[in-house]
Amino acid sequence: MGPHERWTALLDILGRDGRLDVAEAADELDVSAATIRRDLDHLAGQQLLSRTRGGAAPASVAYDLPLRYKTGRHTEEKFRIGTAAAALIRPGSVVAVNGGTTTSEVARALVTIPTGLDYDAIGDNPAYTVVTNALNIANDLAVRRTIKLVVTGGVARPSSYELIGPLAEPALERLHLDYVVLGVDGFDVETGATAHHEGEASVNALMVRQSTTVIVVADASKLAHRSFARICPTSAVDILITDTAADPRLVADFENADVRVIQA
C-alpha cells in the first residue's frame, strides 16, 4: 500500500469512526505505528485532521474528503460506471456534468467513444455540448476540439473544484439540458440524491430542473447513504448507474421506485 492509499484509508477510518488510534490503524492497515504517525503528521499539515495524543480527530472544519484524496477509491468501478453512462448519451446532445471523481470518468469516456458520425472540429455541430460547474472537468475538456464546453460562473470550492453560489445559477437558468449526469455523496430511496455541501446541492438541483433525463452515477458505497443537503428526490431520477457490488435489495428498491438501474 502506497502513501496515497494509506492517506485515503486513514481519512476513511476517521470519517467512519470519528476518531483514530495509531495502534488500531496500524493493525488495520498492516503497517508500523511509526508509519501511521508520519502519515497523520502529513495529513495534519494539510489541515485534514487534528493530531491528538495517540491518534487523530477530525479537523475543526466539517469533514469533507478533498477530491485529490478520493481519486484512488473504487477506481475500477468508477471507470466502468463512467463508460456505461457515456454510452447512454446520444451524440449531439447537451449534457450537464457536476463535479466528482465518477463524473470525471463520464467526461473522459464521452470524448473517447467513437460516434461514427462527422462532427465539426470547431463549429456549430459539436459531438457533445458539455455544461459543467467543475473546474477540473472543464480543464480536461477545454482542449477537446469536438466538444462545445460551457462553464458556469461561481465561487470555487477547493475540496471539490465545483463552482457554486448565485453566480453559477444564471447561466444554468438560460439553458435546456438533454441530460444531467449527477455525481452524489449519497443516494437513498427515501431521501433521494444528496451532497455534503448545501452550495453544491443547490447548483446540482438546478441542473436537475433544467434537464430532460437525470442520470445518477454512484458506486455501491454511496447507496442507502444520506448526506447533509438534498439535491433531488428519487422521483426526479430516471437512471442509476452503479457497480455490480450493489446490494440486490437496494437495486430492487430503486427499481420499485421507477428508477432504471444499470450495473456496470
PDB file of C-alpha atoms in Angstrom, residues 75-246:
ATOM      1  CA  THR A  75     -11.201   3.251  -9.328  1.00  0.00           C
ATOM      2  CA  GLU A  76     -12.224   0.304 -11.493  1.00  0.00           C
ATOM      3  CA  GLU A  77     -15.881   0.632 -10.549  1.00  0.00           C
ATOM      4  CA  LYS A  78     -15.920   4.333 -11.409  1.00  0.00           C
ATOM      5  CA  PHE A  79     -14.278   3.676 -14.771  1.00  0.00           C
ATOM      6  CA  ARG A  80     -16.951   1.119 -15.672  1.00  0.00           C
ATOM      7  CA  ILE A  81     -19.739   3.398 -14.448  1.00  0.00           C
ATOM      8  CA  GLY A  82     -18.357   6.309 -16.462  1.00  0.00           C
ATOM      9  CA  THR A  83     -18.153   4.221 -19.628  1.00  0.00           C
ATOM     10  CA  ALA A  84     -21.720   2.944 -19.177  1.00  0.00           C
ATOM     11  CA  ALA A  85     -23.073   6.453 -18.596  1.00  0.00           C
ATOM     12  CA  ALA A  86     -21.326   7.893 -21.655  1.00  0.00           C
ATOM     13  CA  ALA A  87     -22.768   5.099 -23.811  1.00  0.00           C
ATOM     14  CA  LEU A  88     -26.311   6.260 -22.944  1.00  0.00           C
ATOM     15  CA  ILE A  89     -25.816   9.832 -24.163  1.00  0.00           C
ATOM     16  CA  ARG A  90     -26.808  10.464 -27.753  1.00  0.00           C
ATOM     17  CA  PRO A  91     -24.234  12.272 -29.924  1.00  0.00           C
ATOM     18  CA  GLY A  92     -25.195  15.895 -30.462  1.00  0.00           C
ATOM     19  CA  SER A  93     -26.816  16.153 -27.013  1.00  0.00           C
ATOM     20  CA  VAL A  94     -26.411  18.834 -24.376  1.00  0.00           C
ATOM     21  CA  VAL A  95     -25.242  17.187 -21.158  1.00  0.00           C
ATOM     22  CA  ALA A  96     -24.534  18.753 -17.775  1.00  0.00           C
ATOM     23  CA  VAL A  97     -21.900  17.156 -15.560  1.00  0.00           C
ATOM     24  CA  ASN A  98     -21.292  18.169 -11.956  1.00  0.00           C
ATOM     25  CA  GLY A  99     -18.079  17.674 -10.005  1.00  0.00           C
ATOM     26  CA  GLY A 100     -16.731  14.403  -8.676  1.00  0.00           C
ATOM     27  CA  THR A 101     -14.424  11.528  -9.477  1.00  0.00           C
ATOM     28  CA  THR A 102     -17.152   9.399 -11.076  1.00  0.00           C
ATOM     29  CA  THR A 103     -18.466  12.221 -13.259  1.00  0.00           C
ATOM     30  CA  SER A 104     -14.878  12.918 -14.310  1.00  0.00           C
ATOM     31  CA  GLU A 105     -14.789   9.375 -15.693  1.00  0.00           C
ATOM     32  CA  VAL A 106     -18.013  10.069 -17.592  1.00  0.00           C
ATOM     33  CA  ALA A 107     -16.480  13.181 -19.172  1.00  0.00           C
ATOM     34  CA  ARG A 108     -13.359  11.253 -20.185  1.00  0.00           C
ATOM     35  CA  ALA A 109     -15.456   8.478 -21.706  1.00  0.00           C
ATOM     36  CA  LEU A 110     -17.546  10.947 -23.700  1.00  0.00           C
ATOM     37  CA  VAL A 111     -14.538  12.193 -25.619  1.00  0.00           C
ATOM     38  CA  THR A 112     -13.177   8.728 -26.367  1.00  0.00           C
ATOM     39  CA  ILE A 113     -16.325   6.966 -27.604  1.00  0.00           C
ATOM     40  CA  PRO A 114     -16.341   6.904 -31.420  1.00  0.00           C
ATOM     41  CA  THR A 115     -19.647   8.238 -32.752  1.00  0.00           C
ATOM     42  CA  GLY A 116     -19.165   7.097 -36.335  1.00  0.00           C
ATOM     43  CA  LEU A 117     -20.501  10.485 -37.460  1.00  0.00           C
ATOM     44  CA  ASP A 118     -18.787  13.556 -38.867  1.00  0.00           C
ATOM     45  CA  TYR A 119     -18.698  16.390 -36.333  1.00  0.00           C
ATOM     46  CA  ASP A 120     -17.047  19.754 -36.702  1.00  0.00           C
ATOM     47  CA  ALA A 121     -13.639  20.121 -35.105  1.00  0.00           C
ATOM     48  CA  ILE A 122     -14.627  23.719 -34.438  1.00  0.00           C
ATOM     49  CA  GLY A 123     -18.084  24.904 -35.444  1.00  0.00           C
ATOM     50  CA  ASP A 124     -21.800  24.635 -34.879  1.00  0.00           C
ATOM     51  CA  ASN A 125     -22.015  20.852 -34.961  1.00  0.00           C
ATOM     52  CA  PRO A 126     -20.168  19.530 -31.879  1.00  0.00           C
ATOM     53  CA  ALA A 127     -20.182  15.860 -30.906  1.00  0.00           C
ATOM     54  CA  TYR A 128     -21.489  16.933 -27.481  1.00  0.00           C
ATOM     55  CA  THR A 129     -22.192  20.176 -25.676  1.00  0.00           C
ATOM     56  CA  VAL A 130     -20.987  19.751 -22.094  1.00  0.00           C
ATOM     57  CA  VAL A 131     -22.138  22.120 -19.368  1.00  0.00           C
ATOM     58  CA  THR A 132     -20.198  21.856 -16.125  1.00  0.00           C
ATOM     59  CA  ASN A 133     -19.518  23.681 -12.875  1.00  0.00           C
ATOM     60  CA  ALA A 134     -16.415  21.566 -12.216  1.00  0.00           C
ATOM     61  CA  LEU A 135     -13.084  23.247 -12.922  1.00  0.00           C
ATOM     62  CA  ASN A 136     -11.141  20.004 -13.293  1.00  0.00           C
ATOM     63  CA  ILE A 137     -13.602  18.623 -15.847  1.00  0.00           C
ATOM     64  CA  ALA A 138     -13.596  21.921 -17.742  1.00  0.00           C
ATOM     65  CA  ASN A 139      -9.801  21.813 -17.821  1.00  0.00           C
ATOM     66  CA  ASP A 140      -9.858  18.293 -19.283  1.00  0.00           C
ATOM     67  CA  LEU A 141     -12.440  19.146 -21.947  1.00  0.00           C
ATOM     68  CA  ALA A 142     -11.194  22.575 -23.000  1.00  0.00           C
ATOM     69  CA  VAL A 143      -8.678  21.045 -25.414  1.00  0.00           C
ATOM     70  CA  ARG A 144     -11.186  18.638 -26.989  1.00  0.00           C
ATOM     71  CA  ARG A 145     -11.961  20.163 -30.356  1.00  0.00           C
ATOM     72  CA  THR A 146     -15.252  18.317 -30.970  1.00  0.00           C
ATOM     73  CA  ILE A 147     -16.736  19.324 -27.583  1.00  0.00           C
ATOM     74  CA  LYS A 148     -18.576  22.589 -27.073  1.00  0.00           C
ATOM     75  CA  LEU A 149     -17.789  23.467 -23.472  1.00  0.00           C
ATOM     76  CA  VAL A 150     -19.956  25.719 -21.290  1.00  0.00           C
ATOM     77  CA  VAL A 151     -18.697  26.557 -17.797  1.00  0.00           C
ATOM     78  CA  THR A 152     -20.926  28.145 -15.184  1.00  0.00           C
ATOM     79  CA  GLY A 153     -19.747  31.043 -13.075  1.00  0.00           C
ATOM     80  CA  GLY A 154     -19.489  30.836  -9.324  1.00  0.00           C
ATOM     81  CA  VAL A 155     -17.104  30.600  -6.407  1.00  0.00           C
ATOM     82  CA  ALA A 156     -14.757  27.587  -6.409  1.00  0.00           C
ATOM     83  CA  ARG A 157     -14.761  25.078  -3.542  1.00  0.00           C
ATOM     84  CA  PRO A 158     -11.172  23.819  -3.091  1.00  0.00           C
ATOM     85  CA  SER A 159     -12.245  20.352  -1.906  1.00  0.00           C
ATOM     86  CA  SER A 160     -14.375  19.536  -4.952  1.00  0.00           C
ATOM     87  CA  TYR A 161     -13.311  22.088  -7.630  1.00  0.00           C
ATOM     88  CA  GLU A 162     -17.003  22.913  -8.100  1.00  0.00           C
ATOM     89  CA  LEU A 163     -18.269  26.427  -8.792  1.00  0.00           C
ATOM     90  CA  ILE A 164     -21.188  27.255  -6.523  1.00  0.00           C
ATOM     91  CA  GLY A 165     -23.286  30.191  -5.332  1.00  0.00           C
ATOM     92  CA  PRO A 166     -25.585  32.696  -7.037  1.00  0.00           C
ATOM     93  CA  LEU A 167     -23.054  33.442  -9.781  1.00  0.00           C
ATOM     94  CA  ALA A 168     -23.386  29.847 -11.013  1.00  0.00           C
ATOM     95  CA  GLU A 169     -27.149  29.915 -11.389  1.00  0.00           C
ATOM     96  CA  PRO A 170     -27.933  32.484 -14.145  1.00  0.00           C
ATOM     97  CA  ALA A 171     -26.092  30.507 -16.828  1.00  0.00           C
ATOM     98  CA  LEU A 172     -27.985  27.314 -15.983  1.00  0.00           C
ATOM     99  CA  GLU A 173     -31.360  29.033 -15.848  1.00  0.00           C
ATOM    100  CA  ARG A 174     -30.987  30.031 -19.520  1.00  0.00           C
ATOM    101  CA  LEU A 175     -30.186  26.529 -20.773  1.00  0.00           C
ATOM    102  CA  HIS A 176     -32.100  23.411 -21.717  1.00  0.00           C
ATOM    103  CA  LEU A 177     -30.218  20.215 -20.923  1.00  0.00           C
ATOM    104  CA  ASP A 178     -30.905  16.886 -22.579  1.00  0.00           C
ATOM    105  CA  TYR A 179     -29.131  15.050 -19.763  1.00  0.00           C
ATOM    106  CA  VAL A 180     -27.598  15.735 -16.399  1.00  0.00           C
ATOM    107  CA  VAL A 181     -25.022  13.255 -15.136  1.00  0.00           C
ATOM    108  CA  LEU A 182     -25.025  13.649 -11.396  1.00  0.00           C
ATOM    109  CA  GLY A 183     -22.304  12.582  -9.015  1.00  0.00           C
ATOM    110  CA  VAL A 184     -23.596  12.344  -5.438  1.00  0.00           C
ATOM    111  CA  ASP A 185     -22.333  11.768  -1.920  1.00  0.00           C
ATOM    112  CA  GLY A 186     -25.350   9.630  -1.111  1.00  0.00           C
ATOM    113  CA  PHE A 187     -28.403   8.140  -2.809  1.00  0.00           C
ATOM    114  CA  ASP A 188     -31.192   6.731  -0.683  1.00  0.00           C
ATOM    115  CA  VAL A 189     -34.650   5.713  -1.914  1.00  0.00           C
ATOM    116  CA  GLU A 190     -36.468   7.675   0.781  1.00  0.00           C
ATOM    117  CA  THR A 191     -34.283  10.794   0.850  1.00  0.00           C
ATOM    118  CA  GLY A 192     -33.103  10.939  -2.760  1.00  0.00           C
ATOM    119  CA  ALA A 193     -29.761  12.207  -4.048  1.00  0.00           C
ATOM    120  CA  THR A 194     -27.690  14.161  -1.528  1.00  0.00           C
ATOM    121  CA  ALA A 195     -24.413  16.081  -1.205  1.00  0.00           C
ATOM    122  CA  HIS A 196     -22.205  17.048   1.714  1.00  0.00           C
ATOM    123  CA  HIS A 197     -22.370  20.775   0.939  1.00  0.00           C
ATOM    124  CA  GLU A 198     -25.545  22.813   0.542  1.00  0.00           C
ATOM    125  CA  GLY A 199     -23.978  25.100  -2.080  1.00  0.00           C
ATOM    126  CA  GLU A 200     -23.114  22.167  -4.326  1.00  0.00           C
ATOM    127  CA  ALA A 201     -26.566  20.667  -3.785  1.00  0.00           C
ATOM    128  CA  SER A 202     -28.243  23.922  -4.836  1.00  0.00           C
ATOM    129  CA  VAL A 203     -26.406  24.160  -8.167  1.00  0.00           C
ATOM    130  CA  ASN A 204     -26.877  20.440  -8.821  1.00  0.00           C
ATOM    131  CA  ALA A 205     -30.615  20.765  -8.100  1.00  0.00           C
ATOM    132  CA  LEU A 206     -30.890  23.498 -10.742  1.00  0.00           C
ATOM    133  CA  MET A 207     -29.174  21.204 -13.259  1.00  0.00           C
ATOM    134  CA  VAL A 208     -31.801  18.570 -12.479  1.00  0.00           C
ATOM    135  CA  ARG A 209     -34.658  21.031 -13.008  1.00  0.00           C
ATOM    136  CA  GLN A 210     -33.289  22.115 -16.406  1.00  0.00           C
ATOM    137  CA  SER A 211     -32.767  18.568 -17.639  1.00  0.00           C
ATOM    138  CA  THR A 212     -34.928  16.067 -19.539  1.00  0.00           C
ATOM    139  CA  THR A 213     -33.098  12.935 -18.337  1.00  0.00           C
ATOM    140  CA  VAL A 214     -31.416  12.654 -14.931  1.00  0.00           C
ATOM    141  CA  ILE A 215     -28.660  10.055 -14.570  1.00  0.00           C
ATOM    142  CA  VAL A 216     -27.132   9.410 -11.138  1.00  0.00           C
ATOM    143  CA  VAL A 217     -23.700   7.776 -11.206  1.00  0.00           C
ATOM    144  CA  ALA A 218     -22.757   6.245  -7.854  1.00  0.00           C
ATOM    145  CA  ASP A 219     -20.661   3.282  -6.812  1.00  0.00           C
ATOM    146  CA  ALA A 220     -22.184   0.844  -4.333  1.00  0.00           C
ATOM    147  CA  SER A 221     -20.694   2.618  -1.298  1.00  0.00           C
ATOM    148  CA  LYS A 222     -22.934   5.649  -1.956  1.00  0.00           C
ATOM    149  CA  LEU A 223     -26.220   3.716  -1.977  1.00  0.00           C
ATOM    150  CA  ALA A 224     -28.511   3.825   1.082  1.00  0.00           C
ATOM    151  CA  HIS A 225     -26.322   6.657   2.376  1.00  0.00           C
ATOM    152  CA  ARG A 226     -27.678  10.098   3.260  1.00  0.00           C
ATOM    153  CA  SER A 227     -25.609  13.267   3.250  1.00  0.00           C
ATOM    154  CA  PHE A 228     -26.442  16.717   4.592  1.00  0.00           C
ATOM    155  CA  ALA A 229     -28.101  18.504   1.667  1.00  0.00           C
ATOM    156  CA  ARG A 230     -30.691  17.068  -0.715  1.00  0.00           C
ATOM    157  CA  ILE A 231     -30.191  17.571  -4.440  1.00  0.00           C
ATOM    158  CA  CYS A 232     -33.433  15.991  -5.630  1.00  0.00           C
ATOM    159  CA  PRO A 233     -35.965  13.309  -4.648  1.00  0.00           C
ATOM    160  CA  THR A 234     -35.702   9.811  -6.043  1.00  0.00           C
ATOM    161  CA  SER A 235     -38.740  10.511  -8.215  1.00  0.00           C
ATOM    162  CA  ALA A 236     -36.676  13.032 -10.209  1.00  0.00           C
ATOM    163  CA  VAL A 237     -34.054  10.418 -11.146  1.00  0.00           C
ATOM    164  CA  ASP A 238     -34.521   8.420 -14.349  1.00  0.00           C
ATOM    165  CA  ILE A 239     -31.440   6.192 -14.324  1.00  0.00           C
ATOM    166  CA  LEU A 240     -28.999   4.992 -11.669  1.00  0.00           C
ATOM    167  CA  ILE A 241     -25.686   3.577 -12.853  1.00  0.00           C
ATOM    168  CA  THR A 242     -23.804   1.696 -10.151  1.00  0.00           C
ATOM    169  CA  ASP A 243     -21.429  -1.258  -9.923  1.00  0.00           C
ATOM    170  CA  THR A 244     -22.014  -4.976  -9.542  1.00  0.00           C
ATOM    171  CA  ALA A 245     -21.273  -4.896  -5.796  1.00  0.00           C
ATOM    172  CA  ALA A 246     -24.560  -3.082  -5.104  1.00  0.00           C
TER     173      ALA A 246
END
